[in-house]
mmCIF file of C-alpha atoms in Angstrom:
data_model
loop_
_atom_site.group_PDB
_atom_site.id
_atom_site.type_symbol
_atom_site.label_atom_id
_atom_site.label_comp_id
_atom_site.label_asym_id
_atom_site.label_seq_id
_atom_site.Cartn_x
_atom_site.Cartn_y
_atom_site.Cartn_z
ATOM 1 C CA UNK A 62 -68.748 114.529 -11.407
ATOM 2 C CA UNK A 63 -67.462 111.946 -13.801
ATOM 3 C CA UNK A 64 -63.891 113.323 -13.704
ATOM 4 C CA UNK A 65 -62.074 115.760 -11.423
ATOM 5 C CA UNK A 66 -63.292 119.312 -12.036
ATOM 6 C CA UNK A 67 -61.288 121.571 -14.292
ATOM 7 C CA UNK A 68 -59.837 124.529 -12.423
ATOM 8 C CA UNK A 69 -58.701 126.696 -15.297
ATOM 9 C CA UNK A 70 -60.198 130.161 -15.498
ATOM 10 C CA UNK A 71 -61.640 131.890 -18.552
ATOM 11 C CA UNK A 72 -64.486 133.931 -19.864
ATOM 12 C CA UNK A 73 -66.269 132.426 -22.888
ATOM 13 C CA UNK A 74 -67.978 134.309 -25.648
ATOM 14 C CA UNK A 75 -69.624 131.943 -28.135
ATOM 15 C CA UNK A 76 -70.203 132.657 -31.783
ATOM 16 C CA UNK A 77 -73.686 133.987 -32.524
ATOM 17 C CA UNK A 78 -74.326 131.487 -35.296
ATOM 18 C CA UNK A 79 -73.975 128.588 -32.873
ATOM 19 C CA UNK A 80 -76.937 129.812 -30.837
ATOM 20 C CA UNK A 81 -78.897 130.411 -34.025
ATOM 21 C CA UNK A 82 -78.987 126.686 -34.747
ATOM 22 C CA UNK A 83 -79.812 125.455 -31.250
ATOM 23 C CA UNK A 84 -83.076 123.742 -30.589
ATOM 24 C CA UNK A 85 -85.677 123.381 -27.901
ATOM 25 C CA UNK A 86 -86.298 120.267 -25.853
ATOM 26 C CA UNK A 87 -89.975 120.609 -26.690
ATOM 27 C CA UNK A 88 -91.486 120.006 -30.130
ATOM 28 C CA UNK A 89 -95.270 120.383 -29.909
ATOM 29 C CA UNK A 90 -95.855 119.896 -33.625
ATOM 30 C CA UNK A 91 -95.122 116.194 -33.752
ATOM 31 C CA UNK A 92 -97.175 113.608 -35.548
ATOM 32 C CA UNK A 93 -98.765 112.308 -32.337
ATOM 33 C CA UNK A 94 -100.197 115.706 -31.479
ATOM 34 C CA UNK A 95 -101.528 116.248 -34.996
ATOM 35 C CA UNK A 96 -103.080 112.770 -34.983
ATOM 36 C CA UNK A 97 -104.801 113.510 -31.667
ATOM 37 C CA UNK A 98 -106.272 116.757 -32.987
ATOM 38 C CA UNK A 99 -107.533 115.044 -36.132
ATOM 39 C CA UNK A 100 -109.118 112.210 -34.151
ATOM 40 C CA UNK A 101 -110.860 114.760 -31.917
ATOM 41 C CA UNK A 102 -112.327 116.483 -34.971
ATOM 42 C CA UNK A 103 -113.494 113.154 -36.414
ATOM 43 C CA UNK A 104 -115.183 112.273 -33.098
ATOM 44 C CA UNK A 105 -116.915 115.658 -33.044
ATOM 45 C CA UNK A 106 -118.307 115.205 -36.558
ATOM 46 C CA UNK A 107 -119.428 111.648 -35.804
ATOM 47 C CA UNK A 108 -121.270 112.776 -32.662
ATOM 48 C CA UNK A 109 -123.096 115.549 -34.540
ATOM 49 C CA UNK A 110 -124.000 113.082 -37.298
ATOM 50 C CA UNK A 111 -125.341 110.616 -34.716
ATOM 51 C CA UNK A 112 -127.569 113.253 -33.085
ATOM 52 C CA UNK A 113 -128.959 114.396 -36.431
ATOM 53 C CA UNK A 114 -129.562 110.771 -37.457
ATOM 54 C CA UNK A 115 -131.487 110.066 -34.251
ATOM 55 C CA UNK A 116 -133.679 113.155 -34.713
ATOM 56 C CA UNK A 117 -134.366 112.197 -38.331
ATOM 57 C CA UNK A 118 -135.240 108.656 -37.251
ATOM 58 C CA UNK A 119 -137.725 109.960 -34.696
ATOM 59 C CA UNK A 120 -139.420 112.129 -37.291
ATOM 60 C CA UNK A 121 -139.585 109.272 -39.808
ATOM 61 C CA UNK A 122 -141.113 107.027 -37.148
ATOM 62 C CA UNK A 123 -143.761 109.590 -36.295
ATOM 63 C CA UNK A 124 -144.651 109.981 -39.992
ATOM 64 C CA UNK A 125 -144.741 106.244 -40.675
ATOM 65 C CA UNK A 126 -146.800 105.273 -37.632
ATOM 66 C CA UNK A 127 -148.822 108.539 -37.605
ATOM 67 C CA UNK A 128 -148.189 108.989 -33.897
ATOM 68 C CA UNK A 129 -148.600 112.204 -31.931
ATOM 69 C CA UNK A 130 -145.557 113.983 -30.442
ATOM 70 C CA UNK A 131 -144.067 112.276 -27.377
ATOM 71 C CA UNK A 132 -142.064 114.979 -25.573
ATOM 72 C CA UNK A 133 -141.605 112.862 -22.451
ATOM 73 C CA UNK A 134 -139.832 110.069 -24.356
ATOM 74 C CA UNK A 135 -137.755 112.514 -26.389
ATOM 75 C CA UNK A 136 -136.763 114.509 -23.296
ATOM 76 C CA UNK A 137 -135.815 111.303 -21.474
ATOM 77 C CA UNK A 138 -133.641 110.275 -24.403
ATOM 78 C CA UNK A 139 -132.026 113.743 -24.506
ATOM 79 C CA UNK A 140 -131.411 113.676 -20.751
ATOM 80 C CA UNK A 141 -129.775 110.260 -21.031
ATOM 81 C CA UNK A 142 -127.544 111.407 -23.880
ATOM 82 C CA UNK A 143 -126.559 114.585 -22.044
ATOM 83 C CA UNK A 144 -125.896 112.589 -18.866
ATOM 84 C CA UNK A 145 -123.652 110.180 -20.748
ATOM 85 C CA UNK A 146 -121.749 113.076 -22.314
ATOM 86 C CA UNK A 147 -121.401 114.757 -18.906
ATOM 87 C CA UNK A 148 -119.946 111.577 -17.375
ATOM 88 C CA UNK A 149 -117.474 111.208 -20.234
ATOM 89 C CA UNK A 150 -116.410 114.850 -19.884
ATOM 90 C CA UNK A 151 -116.047 114.383 -16.113
ATOM 91 C CA UNK A 152 -113.532 111.589 -16.700
ATOM 92 C CA UNK A 153 -111.696 113.581 -19.373
ATOM 93 C CA UNK A 154 -111.296 116.769 -17.291
ATOM 94 C CA UNK A 155 -108.533 115.384 -14.987
ATOM 95 C CA UNK A 156 -106.560 114.319 -18.057
ATOM 96 C CA UNK A 157 -106.964 117.785 -19.547
ATOM 97 C CA UNK A 158 -105.756 119.370 -16.307
ATOM 98 C CA UNK A 159 -102.732 117.054 -16.301
ATOM 99 C CA UNK A 160 -101.941 117.893 -19.919
ATOM 100 C CA UNK A 161 -102.377 121.594 -19.150
ATOM 101 C CA UNK A 162 -99.864 121.410 -16.296
ATOM 102 C CA UNK A 163 -97.436 119.470 -18.487
ATOM 103 C CA UNK A 164 -97.791 122.012 -21.280
ATOM 104 C CA UNK A 165 -97.115 124.846 -18.847
ATOM 105 C CA UNK A 166 -94.101 122.961 -17.463
ATOM 106 C CA UNK A 167 -92.732 122.545 -20.989
ATOM 107 C CA UNK A 168 -93.246 126.238 -21.660
ATOM 108 C CA UNK A 169 -91.385 127.210 -18.484
ATOM 109 C CA UNK A 170 -88.548 124.801 -19.284
ATOM 110 C CA UNK A 171 -88.269 126.209 -22.786
ATOM 111 C CA UNK A 172 -88.138 129.732 -21.341
ATOM 112 C CA UNK A 173 -85.308 128.757 -18.965
ATOM 113 C CA UNK A 174 -83.318 127.076 -21.733
ATOM 114 C CA UNK A 175 -83.706 130.077 -24.026
ATOM 115 C CA UNK A 176 -82.543 132.288 -21.156
ATOM 116 C CA UNK A 177 -79.422 130.143 -20.798
ATOM 117 C CA UNK A 178 -78.760 130.409 -24.541
ATOM 118 C CA UNK A 179 -78.982 134.177 -24.225
ATOM 119 C CA UNK A 180 -76.326 134.103 -21.471
ATOM 120 C CA UNK A 181 -73.600 132.322 -23.449
ATOM 121 C CA UNK A 182 -74.744 128.709 -23.274
ATOM 122 C CA UNK A 183 -75.519 126.444 -26.212
ATOM 123 C CA UNK A 184 -78.235 123.787 -26.244
ATOM 124 C CA UNK A 185 -78.000 120.635 -28.358
ATOM 125 C CA UNK A 186 -80.833 118.132 -28.636
ATOM 126 C CA UNK A 187 -80.911 114.659 -30.087
ATOM 127 C CA UNK A 188 -77.198 114.040 -29.489
ATOM 128 C CA UNK A 189 -76.143 110.572 -30.631
ATOM 129 C CA UNK A 190 -73.104 108.838 -29.145
ATOM 130 C CA UNK A 191 -70.359 106.941 -30.909
ATOM 131 C CA UNK A 192 -72.228 103.642 -30.491
ATOM 132 C CA UNK A 193 -75.429 105.040 -31.941
ATOM 133 C CA UNK A 194 -77.095 105.514 -28.547
ATOM 134 C CA UNK A 195 -79.209 108.593 -27.932
ATOM 135 C CA UNK A 196 -77.626 110.851 -25.306
ATOM 136 C CA UNK A 197 -80.559 113.258 -25.141
ATOM 137 C CA UNK A 198 -79.968 116.975 -24.687
ATOM 138 C CA UNK A 199 -76.703 118.707 -23.803
ATOM 139 C CA UNK A 200 -76.003 122.236 -22.563
ATOM 140 C CA UNK A 201 -72.493 123.615 -23.068
ATOM 141 C CA UNK A 202 -71.186 126.820 -21.536
ATOM 142 C CA UNK A 203 -68.470 128.436 -19.448
ATOM 143 C CA UNK A 204 -69.412 126.385 -16.363
ATOM 144 C CA UNK A 205 -69.138 123.002 -18.057
ATOM 145 C CA UNK A 206 -70.961 120.403 -20.115
ATOM 146 C CA UNK A 207 -74.346 119.256 -18.800
ATOM 147 C CA UNK A 208 -76.170 116.148 -20.013
ATOM 148 C CA UNK A 209 -79.900 116.724 -19.457
ATOM 149 C CA UNK A 210 -82.556 114.103 -18.811
ATOM 150 C CA UNK A 211 -86.090 115.488 -18.393
ATOM 151 C CA UNK A 212 -88.936 113.655 -16.656
ATOM 152 C CA UNK A 213 -92.489 114.980 -16.970
ATOM 153 C CA UNK A 214 -94.450 113.507 -14.060
ATOM 154 C CA UNK A 215 -98.203 114.114 -13.648
ATOM 155 C CA UNK A 216 -99.171 115.852 -10.450
ATOM 156 C CA UNK A 217 -101.983 114.724 -8.190
ATOM 157 C CA UNK A 218 -104.417 116.977 -6.380
ATOM 158 C CA UNK A 219 -101.812 117.853 -3.763
ATOM 159 C CA UNK A 220 -99.784 120.558 -5.500
ATOM 160 C CA UNK A 221 -97.528 120.911 -2.443
ATOM 161 C CA UNK A 222 -95.814 117.587 -3.187
ATOM 162 C CA UNK A 223 -92.083 117.782 -3.853
ATOM 163 C CA UNK A 224 -89.442 115.572 -5.411
ATOM 164 C CA UNK A 225 -87.018 114.484 -2.675
ATOM 165 C CA UNK A 226 -83.441 113.801 -3.800
ATOM 166 C CA UNK A 227 -82.622 111.563 -0.880
ATOM 167 C CA UNK A 228 -79.203 110.309 -2.023
ATOM 168 C CA UNK A 229 -77.304 109.266 -5.163
ATOM 169 C CA UNK A 230 -79.585 106.271 -5.663
ATOM 170 C CA UNK A 231 -83.005 107.431 -4.489
ATOM 171 C CA UNK A 232 -85.654 109.860 -5.731
ATOM 172 C CA UNK A 233 -89.003 109.991 -3.984
ATOM 173 C CA UNK A 234 -92.301 111.836 -4.152
ATOM 174 C CA UNK A 235 -93.774 111.548 -0.701
ATOM 175 C CA UNK A 236 -93.546 107.868 0.205
ATOM 176 C CA UNK A 237 -93.383 106.697 -3.413
ATOM 177 C CA UNK A 238 -90.171 106.033 -5.304
ATOM 178 C CA UNK A 239 -89.759 107.605 -8.755
ATOM 179 C CA UNK A 240 -89.845 104.759 -11.252
ATOM 180 C CA UNK A 241 -87.497 103.980 -14.173
ATOM 181 C CA UNK A 242 -84.412 105.224 -12.218
ATOM 182 C CA UNK A 243 -83.761 108.596 -13.925
ATOM 183 C CA UNK A 244 -80.544 108.974 -11.902
ATOM 184 C CA UNK A 245 -78.981 105.933 -13.546
ATOM 185 C CA UNK A 246 -80.326 107.038 -16.925
ATOM 186 C CA UNK A 247 -78.610 110.408 -16.540
ATOM 187 C CA UNK A 248 -75.353 108.782 -15.412
ATOM 188 C CA UNK A 249 -75.289 106.455 -18.408
ATOM 189 C CA UNK A 250 -76.033 109.301 -20.829
ATOM 190 C CA UNK A 251 -73.269 111.443 -19.285
ATOM 191 C CA UNK A 252 -70.822 108.521 -19.422
ATOM 192 C CA UNK A 253 -71.596 108.049 -23.119
ATOM 193 C CA UNK A 254 -71.052 111.745 -23.764
ATOM 194 C CA UNK A 255 -67.755 111.734 -21.836
ATOM 195 C CA UNK A 256 -66.622 108.718 -23.856
ATOM 196 C CA UNK A 257 -67.423 110.593 -27.074
ATOM 197 C CA UNK A 258 -65.516 113.684 -25.894
ATOM 198 C CA UNK A 259 -62.540 111.575 -24.814
ATOM 199 C CA UNK A 260 -62.326 109.970 -28.240
ATOM 200 C CA UNK A 261 -61.789 113.465 -29.677
ATOM 201 C CA UNK A 262 -59.048 114.424 -27.203
ATOM 202 C CA UNK A 263 -61.366 116.280 -24.800
ATOM 203 C CA UNK A 264 -60.995 113.881 -21.888
ATOM 204 C CA UNK A 265 -60.220 116.767 -19.491
ATOM 205 C CA UNK A 266 -63.695 118.262 -20.008
ATOM 206 C CA UNK A 267 -66.040 117.231 -17.163
ATOM 207 C CA UNK A 268 -69.591 116.080 -17.915
ATOM 208 C CA UNK A 269 -72.289 116.709 -15.329
ATOM 209 C CA UNK A 270 -75.460 114.574 -15.477
ATOM 210 C CA UNK A 271 -78.667 116.512 -14.734
ATOM 211 C CA UNK A 272 -82.221 115.262 -14.163
ATOM 212 C CA UNK A 273 -84.974 117.879 -14.654
ATOM 213 C CA UNK A 274 -88.498 117.612 -13.250
ATOM 214 C CA UNK A 275 -90.389 120.443 -14.991
ATOM 215 C CA UNK A 276 -93.211 121.833 -12.887
ATOM 216 C CA UNK A 277 -91.866 120.330 -9.646
ATOM 217 C CA UNK A 278 -89.902 121.648 -6.711
ATOM 218 C CA UNK A 279 -86.900 119.497 -5.826
ATOM 219 C CA UNK A 280 -85.674 119.324 -2.248
ATOM 220 C CA UNK A 281 -82.419 117.784 -1.014
ATOM 221 C CA UNK A 282 -81.545 117.033 2.627
ATOM 222 C CA UNK A 283 -78.982 119.399 4.123
ATOM 223 C CA UNK A 284 -76.697 116.460 4.894
ATOM 224 C CA UNK A 285 -76.555 115.581 1.175
ATOM 225 C CA UNK A 286 -74.212 118.289 -0.108
ATOM 226 C CA UNK A 287 -72.285 116.783 -3.025
ATOM 227 C CA UNK A 288 -74.633 114.873 -5.353
ATOM 228 C CA UNK A 289 -73.215 112.963 -8.289
ATOM 229 C CA UNK A 290 -76.291 113.820 -10.372
ATOM 230 C CA UNK A 291 -77.913 117.246 -10.201
ATOM 231 C CA UNK A 292 -81.690 116.962 -9.729
ATOM 232 C CA UNK A 293 -83.555 120.203 -10.320
ATOM 233 C CA UNK A 294 -86.901 121.682 -11.297
ATOM 234 C CA UNK A 295 -87.347 124.100 -14.155
ATOM 235 C CA UNK A 296 -87.102 127.093 -11.802
ATOM 236 C CA UNK A 297 -83.758 126.016 -10.320
ATOM 237 C CA UNK A 298 -82.162 124.737 -13.544
ATOM 238 C CA UNK A 299 -80.467 127.997 -14.520
ATOM 239 C CA UNK A 300 -79.100 128.565 -11.018
ATOM 240 C CA UNK A 301 -77.692 125.022 -10.875
ATOM 241 C CA UNK A 302 -75.962 125.302 -14.250
ATOM 242 C CA UNK A 303 -74.595 128.819 -13.856
ATOM 243 C CA UNK A 304 -73.522 128.107 -10.275
ATOM 244 C CA UNK A 305 -71.463 125.024 -11.137
ATOM 245 C CA UNK A 306 -67.879 125.146 -9.895
ATOM 246 C CA UNK A 307 -66.287 123.990 -13.158
ATOM 247 C CA UNK A 308 -64.836 126.464 -15.626
ATOM 248 C CA UNK A 309 -64.025 125.819 -19.271
ATOM 249 C CA UNK A 310 -61.670 127.767 -21.464
ATOM 250 C CA UNK A 311 -63.318 129.396 -24.515
ATOM 251 C CA UNK A 312 -61.344 127.102 -26.819
ATOM 252 C CA UNK A 313 -62.700 124.060 -24.966
ATOM 253 C CA UNK A 314 -66.266 125.356 -25.202
ATOM 254 C CA UNK A 315 -65.912 125.931 -28.940
ATOM 255 C CA UNK A 316 -64.276 122.515 -29.475
ATOM 256 C CA UNK A 317 -67.120 120.763 -27.632
ATOM 257 C CA UNK A 318 -69.725 122.764 -29.573
ATOM 258 C CA UNK A 319 -68.164 121.882 -32.915
ATOM 259 C CA UNK A 320 -68.152 118.207 -31.956
ATOM 260 C CA UNK A 321 -71.761 118.211 -30.743
ATOM 261 C CA UNK A 322 -72.808 120.167 -33.824
ATOM 262 C CA UNK A 323 -72.086 117.025 -35.840
ATOM 263 C CA UNK A 324 -73.756 114.676 -33.353
ATOM 264 C CA UNK A 325 -76.934 116.688 -32.707
ATOM 265 C CA UNK A 326 -80.176 116.639 -34.626
ATOM 266 C CA UNK A 327 -80.419 119.950 -36.560
ATOM 267 C CA UNK A 328 -83.497 121.970 -35.583
ATOM 268 C CA UNK A 329 -84.376 125.575 -34.852
ATOM 269 C CA UNK A 330 -85.371 127.092 -31.531
ATOM 270 C CA UNK A 331 -89.110 127.848 -31.418
ATOM 271 C CA UNK A 332 -89.791 131.143 -29.616
ATOM 272 C CA UNK A 333 -91.724 130.801 -26.372
ATOM 273 C CA UNK A 334 -95.356 131.933 -26.479
#
């Protein structure tokens, strides 16, 4: 924790309109996704046009040179084209499987976050700190304030691999270290959020940094019992947040929500499909 935990007791009931304006971590209607779909359609039309152009060229050649049909040459050309397409599809399939797993992980994470919102928690996304830095997503509820950092990592063929939270400075997948240091990223985001809360007189409210690996199982050694940063998968996120030892008074929860309401990007929760 960034500050000593708050020990005050209380049961929070948040206003319904606060949940109505919360947003999801996932926005699958962005410009990049639309651009990808449009490029795929353009490629499809170009491929069909190329095939038709080749067939027309063959027919024009036969008419001009008055040559008999040559099924062997045409079949060889068709086999080569089909073989090329099959090779290209073979290389694309692993990427599609990776994207499919990531999409499913996003769906599961969205479902967990919506479940938390239904249990008295409020989700803010796109929170900007006092210095203009992006603090990411924040969950506020009766068990504290949680600064979320999500990392979507592609899985290999071994689906039994797990993320190992070795200590406060190390995350590993098998023998490989997780790059870009998400633990430090989460700590810096939580420190920025705590600084923003302290500037508004809420310095007694603890901020817990959380790193989420959607689609992964996170394991922690039994000897490592008090992590500074919570590292969880999508399936254990709700348990980690609701099981936190901190407790906030309803007035503190509402004060934090009103502050983050001004600092968050306004969007609407998209229902899970």
